[in-house]
Amino acid sequence: MTVNSTTDIDGLLGFINASPSPYHAAENLAQMMESEGFLRLDEKQTWQLKKGGRYFYTRSDASFVAFIVGQDMAERGLRLLGAHTDSPCLKVKPSPELNNKGYSRLGIEVYGGALLNPWFDRDLSLAGKVSGVDEDGKLVSALINFEKAIATIPSLAIHLNREANKNKSVNAQKEMNALLSGLREDFSFRDLLLAEVKVEHPELNFVEVLDFNLSFYDVQAPATIGLHDEFIASARLDNLLSCWLAADAIRHAGVEQTTVLMCNDHEEIGSRTEAGAQGTLLNDLLARLVPEAAQRQQLVRNSMMLSIDNSHGVHPNYSDKHDDNHGPLINAGPVIKFDADQSYATSSDTAAFVRWLAAKEPALALQSFVTRADMRCGSTIGPLTASNSGIKAVDIGNAQFAMHSCRELAGVDDAHTMRALLDRFIACEKIPF
């Protein structure tokens, strides 16, 4: 089995740029699949699935699932690609208006484990979901994206804090409220949202905003940078890079093998929601695919998951933060992630299987990552999915710098290598253990 694959880097950058929130990511993935002939499903309805059929749906507008119904599902199992649509960010509080000292600001709360310092002095916009009522009094909702920079979080001048470059800590409650404009006594954030909804969705006849889930984001567009354009610089590489690569692989996959792409929301905050990996999303799909319990168990044990989430590349300025034998390099191949306490789902069997796939001609480079013995690693949807479903899993991802910053860095070559590895995984007829 040989697979030579590349991915469309410009398409990747465009997808990330158009996906400033999990809602937008899920909708853009849906549009991608629909353009390839996948059929949209609704979890509230009865499904009539066919062999060779290609389908997709969303849950809570922010988690995305696409799947192909292959042959002999129970005997061959399924190939599951897992990623997540959310990224650490700054969210707008429910009652955010802060008007004092001649300025209008918005109060924020931190979503996930964000690096806070990079958010200062950036050109920020807002995107997400707005819910309200229309002219007939019906509940309606819409996605919005201001696109232009409407806010910033100015740093305090060094003259007013001479210790700013020494052990700087950030108080998110006091120091990260977003500056929106000079003070206007009639300022209402909900009125601002209502006006934006009317501009973007005039057909909905919105008359009142009841609630919202909105995130700030840096408007600087994704780009390839470096002396030889070898790096990808962008917000939300963790984990929209993985979402794109997995979606690109499944939309070009054949229909013989049952394949599932599952991009969960809420990974960055523990996945404990109906749309997260600790919810029922995967098991609900498995019950639809194979209603009979014994056959479904057979399917599960013949299946495997690649939990695709970026890894920490060894930073040349902070190389002592890595184990000497496990410092992945950007553009040196995808990284298999290990943890003795199973914060990553990788086992020796699943790692060996991935190495076996990569060794096929032409060989694909792989790397390994484990944290220093005196540090804790992060977590992914891999162990949660494996424990909830019983499906074997391996955690793997591309090396990157500045994880959880509002501007991250990954490798162009790694994107192509990961895409090729995903194609080999999907095409494999049987999991050999």
mmCIF file of N, CA, C and O in Angstrom, residues 19-27 29 43 57-66 81-89 91 111-112 127-129 143 212-215 236 238-240 243 261-282 305 308-309 379-382 384-385 388:
data_model
loop_
_atom_site.group_PDB
_atom_site.id
_atom_site.type_symbol
_atom_site.label_atom_id
_atom_site.label_comp_id
_atom_site.label_asym_id
_atom_site.label_seq_id
_atom_site.Cartn_x
_atom_site.Cartn_y
_atom_site.Cartn_z
ATOM 1 N N SER A 19 -12.519 30.661 10.068
ATOM 2 C CA SER A 19 -13.063 29.910 11.204
ATOM 3 C C SER A 19 -12.591 30.516 12.532
ATOM 4 O O SER A 19 -11.855 29.883 13.285
ATOM 5 N N PRO A 20 -13.034 31.727 12.853
ATOM 6 C CA PRO A 20 -12.583 32.368 14.091
ATOM 7 C C PRO A 20 -13.254 31.835 15.346
ATOM 8 O O PRO A 20 -12.863 32.211 16.456
ATOM 9 N N SER A 21 -14.263 30.979 15.191
ATOM 10 C CA SER A 21 -14.930 30.362 16.336
ATOM 11 C C SER A 21 -15.235 28.909 15.998
ATOM 12 O O SER A 21 -15.247 28.532 14.819
ATOM 13 N N PRO A 22 -15.485 28.062 17.012
ATOM 14 C CA PRO A 22 -15.868 26.671 16.722
ATOM 15 C C PRO A 22 -17.115 26.576 15.847
ATOM 16 O O PRO A 22 -17.243 25.650 15.044
ATOM 17 N N TYR A 23 -18.043 27.527 16.011
ATOM 18 C CA TYR A 23 -19.239 27.523 15.179
ATOM 19 C C TYR A 23 -18.886 27.705 13.707
ATOM 20 O O TYR A 23 -19.412 27.004 12.835
ATOM 21 N N HIS A 24 -18.003 28.641 13.431
ATOM 22 C CA HIS A 24 -17.595 28.874 12.048
ATOM 23 C C HIS A 24 -16.788 27.696 11.506
ATOM 24 O O HIS A 24 -16.919 27.330 10.327
ATOM 25 N N ALA A 25 -15.956 27.090 12.363
ATOM 26 C CA ALA A 25 -15.188 25.922 11.922
ATOM 27 C C ALA A 25 -16.117 24.790 11.510
ATOM 28 O O ALA A 25 -15.940 24.170 10.448
ATOM 29 N N ALA A 26 -17.122 24.502 12.333
ATOM 30 C CA ALA A 26 -18.057 23.422 12.016
ATOM 31 C C ALA A 26 -18.836 23.727 10.743
ATOM 32 O O ALA A 26 -19.047 22.841 9.900
ATOM 33 N N GLU A 27 -19.267 24.965 10.580
ATOM 34 C CA GLU A 27 -20.016 25.320 9.378
ATOM 35 C C GLU A 27 -19.145 25.253 8.131
ATOM 36 O O GLU A 27 -19.592 24.795 7.067
ATOM 37 N N LEU A 29 -16.509 23.291 7.727
ATOM 38 C CA LEU A 29 -16.323 21.867 7.454
ATOM 39 C C LEU A 29 -17.551 21.296 6.770
ATOM 40 O O LEU A 29 -17.447 20.473 5.839
ATOM 41 N N GLU A 43 -29.612 14.933 13.657
ATOM 42 C CA GLU A 43 -29.731 13.946 14.725
ATOM 43 C C GLU A 43 -31.155 13.826 15.268
ATOM 44 O O GLU A 43 -31.489 12.827 15.914
ATOM 45 N N TYR A 57 -22.962 15.765 9.837
ATOM 46 C CA TYR A 57 -23.902 16.511 10.655
ATOM 47 C C TYR A 57 -23.121 17.283 11.702
ATOM 48 O O TYR A 57 -21.922 17.076 11.896
ATOM 49 N N THR A 58 -23.807 18.180 12.391
ATOM 50 C CA THR A 58 -23.196 18.948 13.472
ATOM 51 C C THR A 58 -24.012 18.735 14.742
ATOM 52 O O THR A 58 -25.182 18.350 14.696
ATOM 53 N N ARG A 59 -23.380 18.970 15.887
ATOM 54 C CA ARG A 59 -24.087 18.981 17.163
ATOM 55 C C ARG A 59 -23.780 20.303 17.857
ATOM 56 O O ARG A 59 -22.609 20.698 17.949
ATOM 57 N N SER A 60 -24.841 20.948 18.339
ATOM 58 C CA SER A 60 -24.718 22.247 19.010
ATOM 59 C C SER A 60 -24.008 23.280 18.134
ATOM 60 O O SER A 60 -23.426 24.240 18.643
ATOM 61 N N ASP A 61 -24.040 23.051 16.835
ATOM 62 C CA ASP A 61 -23.473 23.974 15.838
ATOM 63 C C ASP A 61 -21.966 24.135 15.929
ATOM 64 O O ASP A 61 -21.393 24.935 15.179
ATOM 65 N N ALA A 62 -21.297 23.397 16.836
ATOM 66 C CA ALA A 62 -19.863 23.611 17.023
ATOM 67 C C ALA A 62 -19.048 22.329 16.980
ATOM 68 O O ALA A 62 -17.823 22.383 16.889
ATOM 69 N N SER A 63 -19.686 21.170 17.085
ATOM 70 C CA SER A 63 -19.005 19.887 16.875
ATOM 71 C C SER A 63 -19.437 19.333 15.524
ATOM 72 O O SER A 63 -20.604 19.462 15.130
ATOM 73 N N PHE A 64 -18.500 18.695 14.843
ATOM 74 C CA PHE A 64 -18.740 18.261 13.464
ATOM 75 C C PHE A 64 -18.396 16.786 13.298
ATOM 76 O O PHE A 64 -17.377 16.316 13.828
ATOM 77 N N VAL A 65 -19.258 16.078 12.574
ATOM 78 C CA VAL A 65 -19.033 14.661 12.283
ATOM 79 C C VAL A 65 -19.261 14.415 10.798
ATOM 80 O O VAL A 65 -20.271 14.855 10.242
ATOM 81 N N ALA A 66 -18.333 13.725 10.159
ATOM 82 C CA ALA A 66 -18.521 13.230 8.795
ATOM 83 C C ALA A 66 -18.177 11.750 8.797
ATOM 84 O O ALA A 66 -17.285 11.316 9.531
ATOM 85 N N LEU A 81 -10.937 9.345 12.867
ATOM 86 C CA LEU A 81 -10.041 10.501 12.954
ATOM 87 C C LEU A 81 -10.664 11.487 13.931
ATOM 88 O O LEU A 81 -11.801 11.923 13.738
ATOM 89 N N GLY A 82 -9.944 11.832 14.989
ATOM 90 C CA GLY A 82 -10.480 12.726 16.012
ATOM 91 C C GLY A 82 -9.684 14.006 16.115
ATOM 92 O O GLY A 82 -8.445 13.994 16.085
ATOM 93 N N ALA A 83 -10.384 15.124 16.240
ATOM 94 C CA ALA A 83 -9.739 16.437 16.423
ATOM 95 C C ALA A 83 -10.723 17.298 17.228
ATOM 96 O O ALA A 83 -11.750 16.822 17.691
ATOM 97 N N HIS A 84 -10.410 18.584 17.383
ATOM 98 C CA HIS A 84 -11.353 19.453 18.092
ATOM 99 C C HIS A 84 -11.400 20.833 17.455
ATOM 100 O O HIS A 84 -10.407 21.311 16.891
ATOM 101 N N THR A 85 -12.567 21.458 17.541
ATOM 102 C CA THR A 85 -12.811 22.724 16.851
ATOM 103 C C THR A 85 -12.491 23.949 17.698
ATOM 104 O O THR A 85 -12.435 25.066 17.167
ATOM 105 N N ASP A 86 -12.323 23.779 19.001
ATOM 106 C CA ASP A 86 -12.128 24.941 19.873
ATOM 107 C C ASP A 86 -10.656 25.224 20.120
ATOM 108 O O ASP A 86 -9.804 24.339 19.988
ATOM 109 N N SER A 87 -10.376 26.453 20.491
ATOM 110 C CA SER A 87 -9.022 26.902 20.826
ATOM 111 C C SER A 87 -9.114 27.858 22.013
ATOM 112 O O SER A 87 -10.136 28.533 22.189
ATOM 113 N N PRO A 88 -8.063 27.954 22.828
ATOM 114 C CA PRO A 88 -8.079 28.935 23.918
ATOM 115 C C PRO A 88 -8.278 30.347 23.378
ATOM 116 O O PRO A 88 -7.738 30.701 22.321
ATOM 117 N N CYS A 89 -9.062 31.144 24.083
ATOM 118 C CA CYS A 89 -9.378 32.481 23.580
ATOM 119 C C CYS A 89 -9.938 33.341 24.712
ATOM 120 O O CYS A 89 -9.984 32.917 25.866
ATOM 121 N N LYS A 91 -13.387 35.212 25.781
ATOM 122 C CA LYS A 91 -14.822 35.283 25.506
ATOM 123 C C LYS A 91 -15.433 36.511 26.180
ATOM 124 O O LYS A 91 -14.955 36.974 27.221
ATOM 125 N N TYR A 111 -11.098 31.523 28.136
ATOM 126 C CA TYR A 111 -11.546 30.178 27.766
ATOM 127 C C TYR A 111 -10.320 29.300 27.560
ATOM 128 O O TYR A 111 -9.473 29.576 26.701
ATOM 129 N N GLY A 112 -10.215 28.230 28.353
ATOM 130 C CA GLY A 112 -9.098 27.306 28.196
ATOM 131 C C GLY A 112 -7.798 27.871 28.743
ATOM 132 O O GLY A 112 -7.748 28.933 29.361
ATOM 133 N N ALA A 127 -16.346 37.124 16.940
ATOM 134 C CA ALA A 127 -17.120 36.172 16.139
ATOM 135 C C ALA A 127 -17.756 35.152 17.066
ATOM 136 O O ALA A 127 -17.291 34.906 18.174
ATOM 137 N N GLY A 128 -18.829 34.543 16.584
ATOM 138 C CA GLY A 128 -19.485 33.498 17.343
ATOM 139 C C GLY A 128 -20.954 33.403 16.997
ATOM 140 O O GLY A 128 -21.362 33.663 15.865
ATOM 141 N N LYS A 129 -21.760 33.055 17.986
ATOM 142 C CA LYS A 129 -23.182 32.777 17.790
ATOM 143 C C LYS A 129 -24.023 33.732 18.615
ATOM 144 O O LYS A 129 -23.724 33.983 19.778
ATOM 145 N N LEU A 143 -24.788 32.933 13.134
ATOM 146 C CA LEU A 143 -23.361 33.150 13.319
ATOM 147 C C LEU A 143 -23.000 34.531 12.816
ATOM 148 O O LEU A 143 -23.492 34.972 11.775
ATOM 149 N N PHE A 212 -25.649 35.242 23.724
ATOM 150 C CA PHE A 212 -24.584 35.124 22.735
ATOM 151 C C PHE A 212 -23.446 34.292 23.297
ATOM 152 O O PHE A 212 -23.320 34.119 24.517
ATOM 153 N N ASN A 213 -22.639 33.770 22.409
ATOM 154 C CA ASN A 213 -21.384 33.094 22.746
ATOM 155 C C ASN A 213 -20.355 33.605 21.753
ATOM 156 O O ASN A 213 -20.280 33.142 20.609
ATOM 157 N N LEU A 214 -19.572 34.580 22.176
ATOM 158 C CA LEU A 214 -18.688 35.310 21.274
ATOM 159 C C LEU A 214 -17.253 35.297 21.782
ATOM 160 O O LEU A 214 -17.011 35.389 22.983
ATOM 161 N N SER A 215 -16.327 35.200 20.842
ATOM 162 C CA SER A 215 -14.902 35.143 21.156
ATOM 163 C C SER A 215 -14.162 36.252 20.419
ATOM 164 O O SER A 215 -14.443 36.538 19.251
ATOM 165 N N ARG A 236 -5.039 29.516 16.183
ATOM 166 C CA ARG A 236 -5.902 28.326 16.189
ATOM 167 C C ARG A 236 -5.323 27.134 15.434
ATOM 168 O O ARG A 236 -6.060 26.242 15.005
ATOM 169 N N ASP A 238 -3.753 24.897 16.831
ATOM 170 C CA ASP A 238 -4.281 23.918 17.778
ATOM 171 C C ASP A 238 -5.762 24.241 17.969
ATOM 172 O O ASP A 238 -6.100 25.159 18.695
ATOM 173 N N ASN A 239 -6.729 23.600 17.234
ATOM 174 C CA ASN A 239 -6.445 22.364 16.544
ATOM 175 C C ASN A 239 -7.082 22.356 15.150
ATOM 176 O O ASN A 239 -7.395 21.308 14.601
ATOM 177 N N LEU A 240 -7.258 23.558 14.558
ATOM 178 C CA LEU A 240 -7.870 23.610 13.237
ATOM 179 C C LEU A 240 -6.967 23.034 12.161
ATOM 180 O O LEU A 240 -7.454 22.589 11.114
ATOM 181 N N CYS A 243 -8.091 19.505 12.166
ATOM 182 C CA CYS A 243 -9.428 19.398 11.572
ATOM 183 C C CYS A 243 -9.360 19.449 10.047
ATOM 184 O O CYS A 243 -10.007 18.656 9.361
ATOM 185 N N LEU A 261 -14.866 10.989 10.770
ATOM 186 C CA LEU A 261 -14.169 12.182 11.255
ATOM 187 C C LEU A 261 -15.030 12.801 12.343
ATOM 188 O O LEU A 261 -16.204 13.101 12.115
ATOM 189 N N MET A 262 -14.463 12.989 13.530
ATOM 190 C CA MET A 262 -15.194 13.589 14.634
ATOM 191 C C MET A 262 -14.381 14.738 15.194
ATOM 192 O O MET A 262 -13.289 14.547 15.736
ATOM 193 N N CYS A 263 -14.902 15.948 15.044
ATOM 194 C CA CYS A 263 -14.251 17.155 15.559
ATOM 195 C C CYS A 263 -15.110 17.703 16.690
ATOM 196 O O CYS A 263 -16.139 18.340 16.457
ATOM 197 N N ASN A 264 -14.682 17.445 17.916
ATOM 198 C CA ASN A 264 -15.449 17.851 19.099
ATOM 199 C C ASN A 264 -15.171 19.287 19.499
ATOM 200 O O ASN A 264 -14.059 19.791 19.335
ATOM 201 N N ASP A 265 -16.170 19.927 20.068
ATOM 202 C CA ASP A 265 -15.978 21.201 20.743
ATOM 203 C C ASP A 265 -15.563 20.926 22.190
ATOM 204 O O ASP A 265 -15.625 19.792 22.681
ATOM 205 N N HIS A 266 -15.089 21.949 22.879
ATOM 206 C CA HIS A 266 -14.853 21.955 24.329
ATOM 207 C C HIS A 266 -13.689 21.082 24.786
ATOM 208 O O HIS A 266 -13.583 20.783 25.967
ATOM 209 N N GLU A 267 -12.774 20.716 23.892
ATOM 210 C CA GLU A 267 -11.599 19.955 24.327
ATOM 211 C C GLU A 267 -10.738 20.764 25.269
ATOM 212 O O GLU A 267 -10.173 20.222 26.231
ATOM 213 N N GLU A 268 -10.645 22.059 25.018
ATOM 214 C CA GLU A 268 -9.741 22.902 25.797
ATOM 215 C C GLU A 268 -10.218 23.124 27.232
ATOM 216 O O GLU A 268 -9.470 23.643 28.060
ATOM 217 N N ILE A 269 -11.450 22.750 27.535
ATOM 218 C CA ILE A 269 -11.968 22.948 28.889
ATOM 219 C C ILE A 269 -12.422 21.631 29.513
ATOM 220 O O ILE A 269 -13.212 21.616 30.454
ATOM 221 N N GLY A 270 -11.938 20.502 28.992
ATOM 222 C CA GLY A 270 -12.181 19.223 29.629
ATOM 223 C C GLY A 270 -13.183 18.316 28.958
ATOM 224 O O GLY A 270 -13.370 17.168 29.388
ATOM 225 N N SER A 271 -13.884 18.797 27.927
ATOM 226 C CA SER A 271 -14.758 17.945 27.100
ATOM 227 C C SER A 271 -16.010 17.453 27.821
ATOM 228 O O SER A 271 -16.679 16.542 27.339
ATOM 229 N N ARG A 272 -16.373 18.055 28.946
ATOM 230 C CA ARG A 272 -17.494 17.549 29.740
ATOM 231 C C ARG A 272 -18.811 18.206 29.330
ATOM 232 O O ARG A 272 -19.526 18.817 30.139
ATOM 233 N N THR A 273 -19.171 18.065 28.066
ATOM 234 C CA THR A 273 -20.421 18.614 27.545
ATOM 235 C C THR A 273 -21.020 17.623 26.563
ATOM 236 O O THR A 273 -20.379 16.634 26.179
ATOM 237 N N GLU A 274 -22.246 17.901 26.138
ATOM 238 C CA GLU A 274 -22.899 16.991 25.186
ATOM 239 C C GLU A 274 -22.211 17.008 23.825
ATOM 240 O O GLU A 274 -22.325 16.060 23.051
ATOM 241 N N ALA A 275 -21.481 18.072 23.542
ATOM 242 C CA ALA A 275 -20.761 18.173 22.281
ATOM 243 C C ALA A 275 -19.287 17.795 22.417
ATOM 244 O O ALA A 275 -18.568 17.731 21.423
ATOM 245 N N GLY A 276 -18.835 17.542 23.643
ATOM 246 C CA GLY A 276 -17.435 17.219 23.884
ATOM 247 C C GLY A 276 -17.174 15.733 23.825
ATOM 248 O O GLY A 276 -18.086 14.904 23.706
ATOM 249 N N ALA A 277 -15.898 15.376 23.939
ATOM 250 C CA ALA A 277 -15.506 13.973 23.822
ATOM 251 C C ALA A 277 -15.986 13.127 24.989
ATOM 252 O O ALA A 277 -16.030 11.898 24.894
ATOM 253 N N GLN A 278 -16.340 13.752 26.125
ATOM 254 C CA GLN A 278 -16.926 12.995 27.225
ATOM 255 C C GLN A 278 -18.440 12.863 27.096
ATOM 256 O O GLN A 278 -19.082 12.232 27.946
ATOM 257 N N GLY A 279 -19.000 13.431 26.036
ATOM 258 C CA GLY A 279 -20.421 13.298 25.765
ATOM 259 C C GLY A 279 -20.728 12.026 25.000
ATOM 260 O O GLY A 279 -19.914 11.108 24.909
ATOM 261 N N THR A 280 -21.897 11.991 24.386
ATOM 262 C CA THR A 280 -22.400 10.764 23.743
ATOM 263 C C THR A 280 -22.255 10.776 22.225
ATOM 264 O O THR A 280 -22.775 9.887 21.549
ATOM 265 N N LEU A 281 -21.551 11.765 21.691
ATOM 266 C CA LEU A 281 -21.549 11.960 20.241
ATOM 267 C C LEU A 281 -21.104 10.716 19.481
ATOM 268 O O LEU A 281 -21.780 10.252 18.554
ATOM 269 N N LEU A 282 -19.973 10.128 19.869
ATOM 270 C CA LEU A 282 -19.472 8.959 19.152
ATOM 271 C C LEU A 282 -20.359 7.739 19.384
ATOM 272 O O LEU A 282 -20.720 7.036 18.430
ATOM 273 N N MET A 305 -8.559 4.556 16.435
ATOM 274 C CA MET A 305 -8.659 6.010 16.332
ATOM 275 C C MET A 305 -7.277 6.650 16.274
ATOM 276 O O MET A 305 -6.368 6.253 17.000
ATOM 277 N N ILE A 308 -5.774 13.319 16.700
ATOM 278 C CA ILE A 308 -4.824 14.197 16.005
ATOM 279 C C ILE A 308 -4.841 15.572 16.669
ATOM 280 O O ILE A 308 -5.798 16.327 16.546
ATOM 281 N N ASP A 309 -3.782 15.890 17.374
ATOM 282 C CA ASP A 309 -3.700 17.135 18.130
ATOM 283 C C ASP A 309 -2.228 17.510 18.221
ATOM 284 O O ASP A 309 -1.383 16.664 18.533
ATOM 285 N N SER A 379 -3.447 17.122 27.810
ATOM 286 C CA SER A 379 -4.390 16.038 27.571
ATOM 287 C C SER A 379 -5.076 16.254 26.234
ATOM 288 O O SER A 379 -5.010 17.345 25.652
ATOM 289 N N THR A 380 -5.733 15.220 25.739
ATOM 290 C CA THR A 380 -6.405 15.277 24.441
ATOM 291 C C THR A 380 -7.739 14.549 24.535
ATOM 292 O O THR A 380 -8.108 14.001 25.577
ATOM 293 N N ILE A 381 -8.433 14.489 23.406
ATOM 294 C CA ILE A 381 -9.673 13.717 23.361
ATOM 295 C C ILE A 381 -9.400 12.228 23.236
ATOM 296 O O ILE A 381 -10.322 11.424 23.361
ATOM 297 N N GLY A 382 -8.139 11.825 23.006
ATOM 298 C CA GLY A 382 -7.818 10.414 22.795
ATOM 299 C C GLY A 382 -8.230 9.500 23.936
ATOM 300 O O GLY A 382 -9.010 8.554 23.741
ATOM 301 N N LEU A 384 -10.220 10.068 26.449
ATOM 302 C CA LEU A 384 -11.645 10.186 26.725
ATOM 303 C C LEU A 384 -12.465 9.368 25.738
ATOM 304 O O LEU A 384 -13.402 8.644 26.112
ATOM 305 N N THR A 385 -12.104 9.455 24.463
ATOM 306 C CA THR A 385 -12.827 8.703 23.438
ATOM 307 C C THR A 385 -12.607 7.209 23.608
ATOM 308 O O THR A 385 -13.542 6.408 23.495
ATOM 309 N N ASN A 388 -14.568 5.935 26.688
ATOM 310 C CA ASN A 388 -16.019 5.977 26.516
ATOM 311 C C ASN A 388 -16.529 4.964 25.505
ATOM 312 O O ASN A 388 -17.656 4.476 25.623
#
